[in-house]
PDB file of C-alpha atoms and ligand atoms in Angstrom:
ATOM      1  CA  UNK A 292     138.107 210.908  25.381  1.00  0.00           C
ATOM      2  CA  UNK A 293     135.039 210.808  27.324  1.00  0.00           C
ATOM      3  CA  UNK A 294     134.233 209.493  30.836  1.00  0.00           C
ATOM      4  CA  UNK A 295     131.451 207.886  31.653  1.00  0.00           C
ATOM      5  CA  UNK A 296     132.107 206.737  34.930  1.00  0.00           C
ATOM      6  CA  UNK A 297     129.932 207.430  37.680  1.00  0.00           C
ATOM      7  CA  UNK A 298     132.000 208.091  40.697  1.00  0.00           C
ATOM      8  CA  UNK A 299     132.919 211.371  42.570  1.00  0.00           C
ATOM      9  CA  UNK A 300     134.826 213.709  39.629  1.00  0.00           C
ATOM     10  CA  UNK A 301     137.525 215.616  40.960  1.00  0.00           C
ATOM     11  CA  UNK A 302     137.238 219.232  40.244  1.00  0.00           C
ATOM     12  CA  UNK A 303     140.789 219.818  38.394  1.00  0.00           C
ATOM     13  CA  UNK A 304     139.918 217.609  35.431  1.00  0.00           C
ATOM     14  CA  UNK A 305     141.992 215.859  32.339  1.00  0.00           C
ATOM     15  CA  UNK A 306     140.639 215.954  28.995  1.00  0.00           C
ATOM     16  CA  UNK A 307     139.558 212.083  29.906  1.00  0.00           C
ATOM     17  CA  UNK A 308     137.407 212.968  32.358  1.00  0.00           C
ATOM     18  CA  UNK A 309     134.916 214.758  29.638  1.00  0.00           C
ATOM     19  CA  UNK A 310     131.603 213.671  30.050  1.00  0.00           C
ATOM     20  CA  UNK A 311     129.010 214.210  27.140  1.00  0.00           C
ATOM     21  CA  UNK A 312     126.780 215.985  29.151  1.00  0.00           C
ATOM     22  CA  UNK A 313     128.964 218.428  30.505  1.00  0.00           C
ATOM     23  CA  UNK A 314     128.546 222.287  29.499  1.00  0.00           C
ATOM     24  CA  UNK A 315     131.385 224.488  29.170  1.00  0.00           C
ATOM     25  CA  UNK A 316     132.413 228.064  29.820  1.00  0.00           C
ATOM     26  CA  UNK A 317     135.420 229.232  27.935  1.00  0.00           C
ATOM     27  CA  UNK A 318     137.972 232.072  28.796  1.00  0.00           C
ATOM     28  CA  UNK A 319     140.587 233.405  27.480  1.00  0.00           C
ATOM     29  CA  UNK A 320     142.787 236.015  29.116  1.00  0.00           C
ATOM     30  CA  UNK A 321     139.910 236.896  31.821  1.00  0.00           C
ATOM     31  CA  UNK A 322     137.461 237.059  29.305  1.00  0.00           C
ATOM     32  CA  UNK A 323     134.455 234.611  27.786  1.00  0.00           C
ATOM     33  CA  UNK A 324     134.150 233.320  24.501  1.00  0.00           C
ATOM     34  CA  UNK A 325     130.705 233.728  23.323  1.00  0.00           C
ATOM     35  CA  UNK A 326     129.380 233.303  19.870  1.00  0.00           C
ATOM     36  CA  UNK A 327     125.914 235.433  19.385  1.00  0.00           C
ATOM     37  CA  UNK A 328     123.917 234.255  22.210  1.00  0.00           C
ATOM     38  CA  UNK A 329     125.742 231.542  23.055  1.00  0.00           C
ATOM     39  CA  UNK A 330     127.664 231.788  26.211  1.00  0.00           C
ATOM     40  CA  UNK A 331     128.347 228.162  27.217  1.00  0.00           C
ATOM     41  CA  UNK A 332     129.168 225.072  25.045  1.00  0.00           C
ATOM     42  CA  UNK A 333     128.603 221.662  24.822  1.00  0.00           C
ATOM     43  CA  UNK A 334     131.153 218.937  23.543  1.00  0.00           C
ATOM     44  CA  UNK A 335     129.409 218.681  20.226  1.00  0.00           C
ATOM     45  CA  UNK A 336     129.534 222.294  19.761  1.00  0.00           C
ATOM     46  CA  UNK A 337     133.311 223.014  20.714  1.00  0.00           C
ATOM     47  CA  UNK A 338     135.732 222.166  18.541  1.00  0.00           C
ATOM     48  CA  UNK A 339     137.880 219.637  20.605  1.00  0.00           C
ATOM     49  CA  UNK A 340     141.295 220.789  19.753  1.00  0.00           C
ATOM     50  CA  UNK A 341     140.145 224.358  21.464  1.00  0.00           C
ATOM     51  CA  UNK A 342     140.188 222.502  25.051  1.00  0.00           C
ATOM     52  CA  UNK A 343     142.527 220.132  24.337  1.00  0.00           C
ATOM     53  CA  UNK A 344     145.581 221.952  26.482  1.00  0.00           C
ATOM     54  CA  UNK A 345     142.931 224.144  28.288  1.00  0.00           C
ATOM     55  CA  UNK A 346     143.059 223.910  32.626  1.00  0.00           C
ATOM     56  CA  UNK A 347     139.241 222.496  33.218  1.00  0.00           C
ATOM     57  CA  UNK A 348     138.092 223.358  36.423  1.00  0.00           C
ATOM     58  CA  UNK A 349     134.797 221.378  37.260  1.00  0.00           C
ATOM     59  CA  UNK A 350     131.673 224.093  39.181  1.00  0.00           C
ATOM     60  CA  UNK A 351     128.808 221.893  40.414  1.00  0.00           C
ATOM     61  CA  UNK A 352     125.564 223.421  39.718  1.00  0.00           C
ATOM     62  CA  UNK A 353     122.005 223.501  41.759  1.00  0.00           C
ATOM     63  CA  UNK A 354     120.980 220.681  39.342  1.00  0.00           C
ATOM     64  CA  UNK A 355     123.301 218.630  39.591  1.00  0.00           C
ATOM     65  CA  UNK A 356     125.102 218.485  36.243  1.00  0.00           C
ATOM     66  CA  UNK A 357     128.381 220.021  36.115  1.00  0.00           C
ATOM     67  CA  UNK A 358     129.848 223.726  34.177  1.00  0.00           C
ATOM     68  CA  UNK A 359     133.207 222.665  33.048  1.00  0.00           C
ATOM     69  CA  UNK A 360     135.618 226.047  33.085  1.00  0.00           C
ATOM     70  CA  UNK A 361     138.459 225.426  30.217  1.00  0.00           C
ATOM     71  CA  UNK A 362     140.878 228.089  30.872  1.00  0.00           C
ATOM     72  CA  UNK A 363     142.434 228.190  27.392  1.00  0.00           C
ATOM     73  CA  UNK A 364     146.315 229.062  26.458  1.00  0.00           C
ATOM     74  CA  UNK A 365     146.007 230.416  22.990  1.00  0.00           C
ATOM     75  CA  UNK A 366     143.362 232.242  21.172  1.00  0.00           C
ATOM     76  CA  UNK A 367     140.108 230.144  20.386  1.00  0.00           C
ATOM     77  CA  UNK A 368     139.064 232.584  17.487  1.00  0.00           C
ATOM     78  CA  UNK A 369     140.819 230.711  15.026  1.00  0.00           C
ATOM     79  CA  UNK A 370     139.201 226.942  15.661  1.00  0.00           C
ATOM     80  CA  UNK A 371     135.612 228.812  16.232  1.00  0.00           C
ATOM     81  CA  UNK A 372     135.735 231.389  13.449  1.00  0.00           C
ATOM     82  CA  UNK A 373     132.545 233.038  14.749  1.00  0.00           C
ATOM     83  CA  UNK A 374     133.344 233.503  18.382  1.00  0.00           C
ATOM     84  CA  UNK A 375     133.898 236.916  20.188  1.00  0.00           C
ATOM     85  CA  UNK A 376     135.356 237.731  23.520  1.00  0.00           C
ATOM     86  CA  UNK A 377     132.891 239.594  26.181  1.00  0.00           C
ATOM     87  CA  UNK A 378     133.801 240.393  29.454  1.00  0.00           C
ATOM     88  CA  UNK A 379     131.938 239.536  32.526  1.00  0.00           C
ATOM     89  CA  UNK A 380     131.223 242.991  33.460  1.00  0.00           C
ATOM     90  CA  UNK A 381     129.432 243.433  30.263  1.00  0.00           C
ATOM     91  CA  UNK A 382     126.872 239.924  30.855  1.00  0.00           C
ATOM     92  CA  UNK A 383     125.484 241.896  34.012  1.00  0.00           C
ATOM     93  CA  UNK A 384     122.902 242.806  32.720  1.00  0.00           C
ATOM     94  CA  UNK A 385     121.618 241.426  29.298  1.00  0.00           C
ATOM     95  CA  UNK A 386     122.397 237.402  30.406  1.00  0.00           C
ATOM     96  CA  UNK A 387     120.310 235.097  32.983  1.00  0.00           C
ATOM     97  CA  UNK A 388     121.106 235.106  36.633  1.00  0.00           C
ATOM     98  CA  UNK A 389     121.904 231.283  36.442  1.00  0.00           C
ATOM     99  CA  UNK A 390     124.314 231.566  34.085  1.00  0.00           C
ATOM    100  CA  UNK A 391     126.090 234.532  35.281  1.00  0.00           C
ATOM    101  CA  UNK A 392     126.223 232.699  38.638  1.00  0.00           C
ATOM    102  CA  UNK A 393     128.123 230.239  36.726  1.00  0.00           C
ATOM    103  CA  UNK A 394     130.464 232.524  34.758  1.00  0.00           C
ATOM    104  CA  UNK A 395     131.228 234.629  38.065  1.00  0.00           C
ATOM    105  CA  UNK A 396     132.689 231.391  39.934  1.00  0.00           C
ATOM    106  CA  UNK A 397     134.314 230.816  36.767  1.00  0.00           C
ATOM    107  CA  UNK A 398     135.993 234.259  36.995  1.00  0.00           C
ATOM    108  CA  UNK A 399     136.814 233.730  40.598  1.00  0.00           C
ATOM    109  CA  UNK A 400     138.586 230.327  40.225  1.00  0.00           C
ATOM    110  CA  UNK A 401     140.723 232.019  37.228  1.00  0.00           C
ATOM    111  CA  UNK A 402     142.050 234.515  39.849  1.00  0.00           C
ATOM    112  CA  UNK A 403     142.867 232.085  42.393  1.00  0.00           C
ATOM    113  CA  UNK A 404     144.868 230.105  39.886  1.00  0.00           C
ATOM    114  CA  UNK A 405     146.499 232.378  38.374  1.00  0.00           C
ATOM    115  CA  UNK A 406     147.454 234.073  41.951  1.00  0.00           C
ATOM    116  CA  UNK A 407     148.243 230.948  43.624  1.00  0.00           C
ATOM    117  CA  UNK A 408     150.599 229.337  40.638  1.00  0.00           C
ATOM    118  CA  UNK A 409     153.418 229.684  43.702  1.00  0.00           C
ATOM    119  CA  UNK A 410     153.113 229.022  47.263  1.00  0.00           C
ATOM    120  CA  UNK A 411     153.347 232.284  49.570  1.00  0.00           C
ATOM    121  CA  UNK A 412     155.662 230.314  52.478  1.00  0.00           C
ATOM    122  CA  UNK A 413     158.101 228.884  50.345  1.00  0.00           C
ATOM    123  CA  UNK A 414     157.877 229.617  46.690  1.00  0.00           C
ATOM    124  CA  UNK A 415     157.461 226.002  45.472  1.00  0.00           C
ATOM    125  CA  UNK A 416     154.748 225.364  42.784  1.00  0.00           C
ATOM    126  CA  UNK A 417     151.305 224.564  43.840  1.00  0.00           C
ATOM    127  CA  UNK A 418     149.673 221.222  42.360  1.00  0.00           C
ATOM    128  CA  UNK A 419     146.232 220.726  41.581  1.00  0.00           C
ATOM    129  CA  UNK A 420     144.541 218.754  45.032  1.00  0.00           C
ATOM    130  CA  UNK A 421     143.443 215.219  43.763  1.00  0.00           C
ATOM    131  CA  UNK A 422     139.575 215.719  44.524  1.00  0.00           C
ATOM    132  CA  UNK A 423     138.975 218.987  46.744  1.00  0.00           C
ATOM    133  CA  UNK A 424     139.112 222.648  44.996  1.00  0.00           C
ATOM    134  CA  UNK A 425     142.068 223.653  46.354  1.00  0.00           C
ATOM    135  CA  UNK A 426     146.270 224.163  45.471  1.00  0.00           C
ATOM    136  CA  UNK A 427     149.220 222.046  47.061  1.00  0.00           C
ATOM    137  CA  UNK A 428     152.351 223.081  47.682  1.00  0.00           C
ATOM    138  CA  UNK A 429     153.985 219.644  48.606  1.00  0.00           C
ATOM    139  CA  UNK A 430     157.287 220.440  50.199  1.00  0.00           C
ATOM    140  CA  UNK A 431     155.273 222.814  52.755  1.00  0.00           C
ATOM    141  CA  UNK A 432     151.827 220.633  52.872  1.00  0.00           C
ATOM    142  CA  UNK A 433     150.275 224.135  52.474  1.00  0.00           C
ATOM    143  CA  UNK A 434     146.637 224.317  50.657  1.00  0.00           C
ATOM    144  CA  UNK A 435     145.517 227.150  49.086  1.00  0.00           C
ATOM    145  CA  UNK A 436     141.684 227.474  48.627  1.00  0.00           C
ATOM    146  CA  UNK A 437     140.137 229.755  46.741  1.00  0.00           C
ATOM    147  CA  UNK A 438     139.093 233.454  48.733  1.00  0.00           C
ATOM    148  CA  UNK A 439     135.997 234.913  49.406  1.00  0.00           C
ATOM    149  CA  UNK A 440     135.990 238.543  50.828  1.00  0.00           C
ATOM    150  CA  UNK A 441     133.631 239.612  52.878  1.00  0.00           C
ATOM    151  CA  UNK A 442     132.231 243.266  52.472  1.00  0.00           C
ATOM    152  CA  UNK A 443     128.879 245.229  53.917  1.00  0.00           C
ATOM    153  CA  UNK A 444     126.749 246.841  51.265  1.00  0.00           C
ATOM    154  CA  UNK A 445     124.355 249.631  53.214  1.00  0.00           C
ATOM    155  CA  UNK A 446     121.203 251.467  53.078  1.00  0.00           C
ATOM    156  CA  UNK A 447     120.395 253.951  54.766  1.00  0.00           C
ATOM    157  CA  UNK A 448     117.286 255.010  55.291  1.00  0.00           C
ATOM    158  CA  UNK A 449     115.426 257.943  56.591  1.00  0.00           C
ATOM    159  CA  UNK A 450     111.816 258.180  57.250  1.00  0.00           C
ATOM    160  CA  UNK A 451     110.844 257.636  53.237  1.00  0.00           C
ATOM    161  CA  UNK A 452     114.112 258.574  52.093  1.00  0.00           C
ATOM    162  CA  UNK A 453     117.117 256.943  51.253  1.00  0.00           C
ATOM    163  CA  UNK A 454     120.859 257.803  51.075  1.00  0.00           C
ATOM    164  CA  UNK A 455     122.017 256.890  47.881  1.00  0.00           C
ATOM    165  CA  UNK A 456     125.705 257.505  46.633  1.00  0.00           C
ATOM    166  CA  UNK A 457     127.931 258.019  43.290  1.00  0.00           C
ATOM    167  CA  UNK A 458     131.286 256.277  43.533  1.00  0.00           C
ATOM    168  CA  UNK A 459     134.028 258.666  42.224  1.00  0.00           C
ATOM    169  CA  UNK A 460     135.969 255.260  40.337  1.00  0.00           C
ATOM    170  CA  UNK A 461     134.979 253.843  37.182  1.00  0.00           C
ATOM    171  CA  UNK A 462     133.328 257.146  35.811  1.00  0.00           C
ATOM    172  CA  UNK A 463     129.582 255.968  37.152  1.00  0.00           C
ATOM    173  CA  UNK A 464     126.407 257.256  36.245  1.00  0.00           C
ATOM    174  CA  UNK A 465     124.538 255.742  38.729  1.00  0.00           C
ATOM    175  CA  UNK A 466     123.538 255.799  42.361  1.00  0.00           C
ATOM    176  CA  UNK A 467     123.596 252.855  44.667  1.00  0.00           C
ATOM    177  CA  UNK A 468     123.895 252.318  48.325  1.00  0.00           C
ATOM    178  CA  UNK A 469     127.015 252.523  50.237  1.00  0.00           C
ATOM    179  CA  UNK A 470     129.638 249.636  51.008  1.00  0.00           C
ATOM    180  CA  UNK A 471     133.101 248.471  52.256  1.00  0.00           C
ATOM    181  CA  UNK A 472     135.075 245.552  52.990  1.00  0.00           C
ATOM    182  CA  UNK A 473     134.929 244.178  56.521  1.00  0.00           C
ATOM    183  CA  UNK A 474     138.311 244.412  58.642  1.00  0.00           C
ATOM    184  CA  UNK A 475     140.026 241.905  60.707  1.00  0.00           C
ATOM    185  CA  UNK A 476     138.384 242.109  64.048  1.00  0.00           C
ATOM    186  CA  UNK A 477     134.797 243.365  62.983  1.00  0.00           C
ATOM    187  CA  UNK A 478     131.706 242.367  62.939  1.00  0.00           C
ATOM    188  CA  UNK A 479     129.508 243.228  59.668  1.00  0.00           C
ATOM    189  CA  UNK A 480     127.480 245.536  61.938  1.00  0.00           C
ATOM    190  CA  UNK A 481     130.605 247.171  63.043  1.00  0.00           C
ATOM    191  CA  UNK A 482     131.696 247.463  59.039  1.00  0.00           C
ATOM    192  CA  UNK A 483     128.383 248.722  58.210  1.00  0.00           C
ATOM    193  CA  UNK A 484     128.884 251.526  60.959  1.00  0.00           C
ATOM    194  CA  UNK A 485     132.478 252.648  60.501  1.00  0.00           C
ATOM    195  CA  UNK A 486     132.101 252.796  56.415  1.00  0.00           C
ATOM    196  CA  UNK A 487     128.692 255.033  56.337  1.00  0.00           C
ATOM    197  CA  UNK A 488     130.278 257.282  58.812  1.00  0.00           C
ATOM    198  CA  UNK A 489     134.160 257.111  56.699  1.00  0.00           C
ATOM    199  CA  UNK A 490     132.078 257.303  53.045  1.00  0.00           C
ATOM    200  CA  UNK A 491     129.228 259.942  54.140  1.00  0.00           C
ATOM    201  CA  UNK A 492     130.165 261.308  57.683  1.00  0.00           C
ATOM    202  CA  UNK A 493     126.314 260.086  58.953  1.00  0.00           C
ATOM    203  CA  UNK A 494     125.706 257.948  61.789  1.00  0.00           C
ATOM    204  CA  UNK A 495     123.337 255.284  61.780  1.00  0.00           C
ATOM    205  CA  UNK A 496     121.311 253.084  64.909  1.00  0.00           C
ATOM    206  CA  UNK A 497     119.414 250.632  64.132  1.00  0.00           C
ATOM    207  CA  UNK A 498     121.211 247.795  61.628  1.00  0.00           C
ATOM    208  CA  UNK A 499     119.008 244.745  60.256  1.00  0.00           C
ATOM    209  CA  UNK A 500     119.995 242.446  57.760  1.00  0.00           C
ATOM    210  CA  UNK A 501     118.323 241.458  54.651  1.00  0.00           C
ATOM    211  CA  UNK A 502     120.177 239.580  51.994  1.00  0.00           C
ATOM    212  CA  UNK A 503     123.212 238.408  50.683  1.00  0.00           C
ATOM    213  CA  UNK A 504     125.140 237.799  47.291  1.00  0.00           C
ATOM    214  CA  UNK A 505     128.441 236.274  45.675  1.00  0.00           C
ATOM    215  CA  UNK A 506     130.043 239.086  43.622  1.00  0.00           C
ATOM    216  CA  UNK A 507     132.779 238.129  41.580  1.00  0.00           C
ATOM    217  CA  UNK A 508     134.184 241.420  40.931  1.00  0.00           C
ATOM    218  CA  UNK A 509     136.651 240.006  41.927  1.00  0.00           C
ATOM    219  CA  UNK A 510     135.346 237.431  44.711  1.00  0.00           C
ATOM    220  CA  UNK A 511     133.251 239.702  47.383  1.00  0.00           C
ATOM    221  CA  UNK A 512     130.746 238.264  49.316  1.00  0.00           C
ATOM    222  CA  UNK A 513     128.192 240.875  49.958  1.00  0.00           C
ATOM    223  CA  UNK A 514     126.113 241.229  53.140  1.00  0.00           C
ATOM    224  CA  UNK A 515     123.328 243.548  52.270  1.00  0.00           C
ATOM    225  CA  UNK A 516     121.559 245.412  55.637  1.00  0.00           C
ATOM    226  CA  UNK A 517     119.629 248.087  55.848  1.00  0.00           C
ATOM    227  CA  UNK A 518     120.976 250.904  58.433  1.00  0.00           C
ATOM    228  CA  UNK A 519     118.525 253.966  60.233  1.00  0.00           C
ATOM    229  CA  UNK A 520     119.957 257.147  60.131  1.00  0.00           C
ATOM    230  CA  UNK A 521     120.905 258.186  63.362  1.00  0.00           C
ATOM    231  CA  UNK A 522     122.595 261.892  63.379  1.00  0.00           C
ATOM    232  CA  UNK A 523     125.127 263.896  60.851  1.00  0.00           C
ATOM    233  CA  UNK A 524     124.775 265.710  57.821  1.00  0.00           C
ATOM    234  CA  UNK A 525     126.108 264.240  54.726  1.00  0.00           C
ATOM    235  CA  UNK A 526     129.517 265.021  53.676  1.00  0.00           C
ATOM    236  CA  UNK A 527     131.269 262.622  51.151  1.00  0.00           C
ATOM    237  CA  UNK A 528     134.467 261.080  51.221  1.00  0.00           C
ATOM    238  CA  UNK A 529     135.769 262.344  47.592  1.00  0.00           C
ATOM    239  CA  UNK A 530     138.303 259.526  47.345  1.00  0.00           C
ATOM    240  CA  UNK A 531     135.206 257.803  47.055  1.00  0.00           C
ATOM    241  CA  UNK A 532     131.976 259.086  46.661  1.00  0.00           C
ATOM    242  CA  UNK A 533     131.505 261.763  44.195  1.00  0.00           C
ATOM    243  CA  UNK A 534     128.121 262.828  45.187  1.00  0.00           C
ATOM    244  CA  UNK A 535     125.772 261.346  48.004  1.00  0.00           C
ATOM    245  CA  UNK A 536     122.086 262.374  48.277  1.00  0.00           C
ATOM    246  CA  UNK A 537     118.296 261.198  50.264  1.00  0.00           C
ATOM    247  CA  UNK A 538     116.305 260.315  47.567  1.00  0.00           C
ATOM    248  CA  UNK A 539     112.784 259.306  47.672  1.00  0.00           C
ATOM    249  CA  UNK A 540     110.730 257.054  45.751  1.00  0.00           C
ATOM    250  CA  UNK A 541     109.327 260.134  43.286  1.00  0.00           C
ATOM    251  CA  UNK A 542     112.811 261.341  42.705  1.00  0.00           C
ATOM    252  CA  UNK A 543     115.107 258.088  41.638  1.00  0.00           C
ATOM    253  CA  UNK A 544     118.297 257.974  39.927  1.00  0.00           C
ATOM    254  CA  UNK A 545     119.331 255.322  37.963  1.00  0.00           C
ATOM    255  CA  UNK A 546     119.984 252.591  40.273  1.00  0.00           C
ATOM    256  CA  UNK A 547     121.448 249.132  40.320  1.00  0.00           C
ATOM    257  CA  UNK A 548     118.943 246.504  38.630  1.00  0.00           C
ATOM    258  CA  UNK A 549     116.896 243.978  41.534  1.00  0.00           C
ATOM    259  CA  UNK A 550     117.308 241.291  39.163  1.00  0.00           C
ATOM    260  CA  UNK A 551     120.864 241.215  38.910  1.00  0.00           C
ATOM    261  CA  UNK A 552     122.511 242.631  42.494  1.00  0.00           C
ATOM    262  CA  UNK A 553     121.727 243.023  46.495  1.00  0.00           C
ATOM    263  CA  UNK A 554     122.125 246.749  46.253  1.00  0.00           C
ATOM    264  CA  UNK A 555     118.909 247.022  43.671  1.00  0.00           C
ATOM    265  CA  UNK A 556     117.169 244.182  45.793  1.00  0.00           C
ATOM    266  CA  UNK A 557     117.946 246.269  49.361  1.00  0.00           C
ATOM    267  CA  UNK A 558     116.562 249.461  47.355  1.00  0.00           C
ATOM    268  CA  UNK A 559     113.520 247.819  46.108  1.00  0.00           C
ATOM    269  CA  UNK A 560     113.091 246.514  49.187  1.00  0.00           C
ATOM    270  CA  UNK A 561     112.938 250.023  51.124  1.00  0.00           C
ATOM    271  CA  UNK A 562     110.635 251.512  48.083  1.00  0.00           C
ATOM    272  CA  UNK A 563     107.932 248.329  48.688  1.00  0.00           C
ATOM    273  CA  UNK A 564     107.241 248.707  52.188  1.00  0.00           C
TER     274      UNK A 564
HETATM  275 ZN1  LIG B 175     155.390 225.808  50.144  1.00  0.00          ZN
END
């Protein structure tokens, strides 16, 4: 069962392509199986039959070494009796950056398979591409890669305060800055311009970038910049800001963690210079 050759691995991989080294990450149905603190697996500690019918999806990492995704059919709770099921959302916070790098591309490639099982021109099924990440649909020659959204995620900042909103879905209870995904035809600094002034009716001037982040919620890529107000008083979209307010650094609320996303990072960022 295991490989131990040394040449280029595809990414869609057969149970013979195992290689002792290799670390997995399990889901089933969107979420990951975890067991305590355990989060990824190695061969010894899986139970083999678990991947056996499981769609592995290879992730290079920084280090080299590969994550192995096993997308499994059927309920691993039964083979590994002391397993749970967590969902992404709820590693934000409590796991390590590295691995919930990992887990997020994990998360994304389960949503392009599982939206890309057909192709969009002529309904044919898509087949796994022999060594690039992507999906074949052979009678069309079509190849489906996986999607990355772009979005803007904003600041705005005024003399030492800082605009700081409450989205009105998913029952928040925290503030964080404002953002949008970028339209066909714009720029990010055109984004950035059009959704402060659609979210919060405020205009802003001056537009610098900072920093950037994947976000697989479910496969943004976030451009973070920080915007100077220009003009307008605040007046919130309600579709989708519940409540938008300046805040300064003596009067937080809770905001996003630095460690974990861009919008904590551009914050921090404002309250340390
Ligand atoms: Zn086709």
């Amino acid at each position: 069962m295991l490989d131990t050759a040394q040449e280029v691995r595809p990414f869609f991989l057969t149970p013979q392509h195992i290689r002792l080294e290799d670390t997995f990450i399990l889901f089933f149905e969107g979420q990951i199986v975890c067991d305590g603190l355990l989060t990824t697996w190695s061969i010894e500690t899986i139970n083999p039959e678990v991947i056996i019918d499981a769609q592995l999806l290879r992730i290079p990492q920084e280090s080299g070494s590969d994550l192995v995704a096993a997308y499994l059919d059927s309920s691993p709770l039964g083979a590994l009796p002391s397993a749970e099921l967590r969902s992404l959302r709820s590693m934000l916070l409590s796991d390590s950056k590295e691995f919930f790098m990992g887990a997020g591309v994990a998360n994304q490639l389960e949503e392009w398979l599982t939206g890309h099982k057909f192709c969009g021109s002529c309904g044919g099924l898509t087949q796994p591409h022999p060594n690039e990440r992507a999906l074949v649909c052979k009678p069309c020659e079509r190849h489906y890669y996986p999607r990355i959204n772009p979005c803007v995620i904003v600041l705005v900042v005024r003399e030492d305060k800082m605009l700081l909103a409450k989205s009105s879905r998913h029952n928040a209870d925290f503030y964080s800055c404002l953002a949008g995904f970028m339209e066909v035809g714009e720029s990010p600094e055109d984004t950035v311009k059009r959704e402060v002034f659609e979210e919060v009716g405020v205009h802003v001037g001056k537009i610098e970038y900072l920093s950037s982040q994947s976000w697989p919620f479910p496969s943004q890529l976030m451009l973070g910049f920080i915007a100077q107000y220009e003009s307008g008083d605040i007046n919130p979209e309600p579709s989708e800001i519940a409540d938008a307010q300046w805040f300064g650094a003596d009067d937080l609320p809770n905001i996003p963690s630095a460690r974990i996303s861009v919008a904590g990072k551009l914050i921090s960022h404002f309250l340390n210079t």
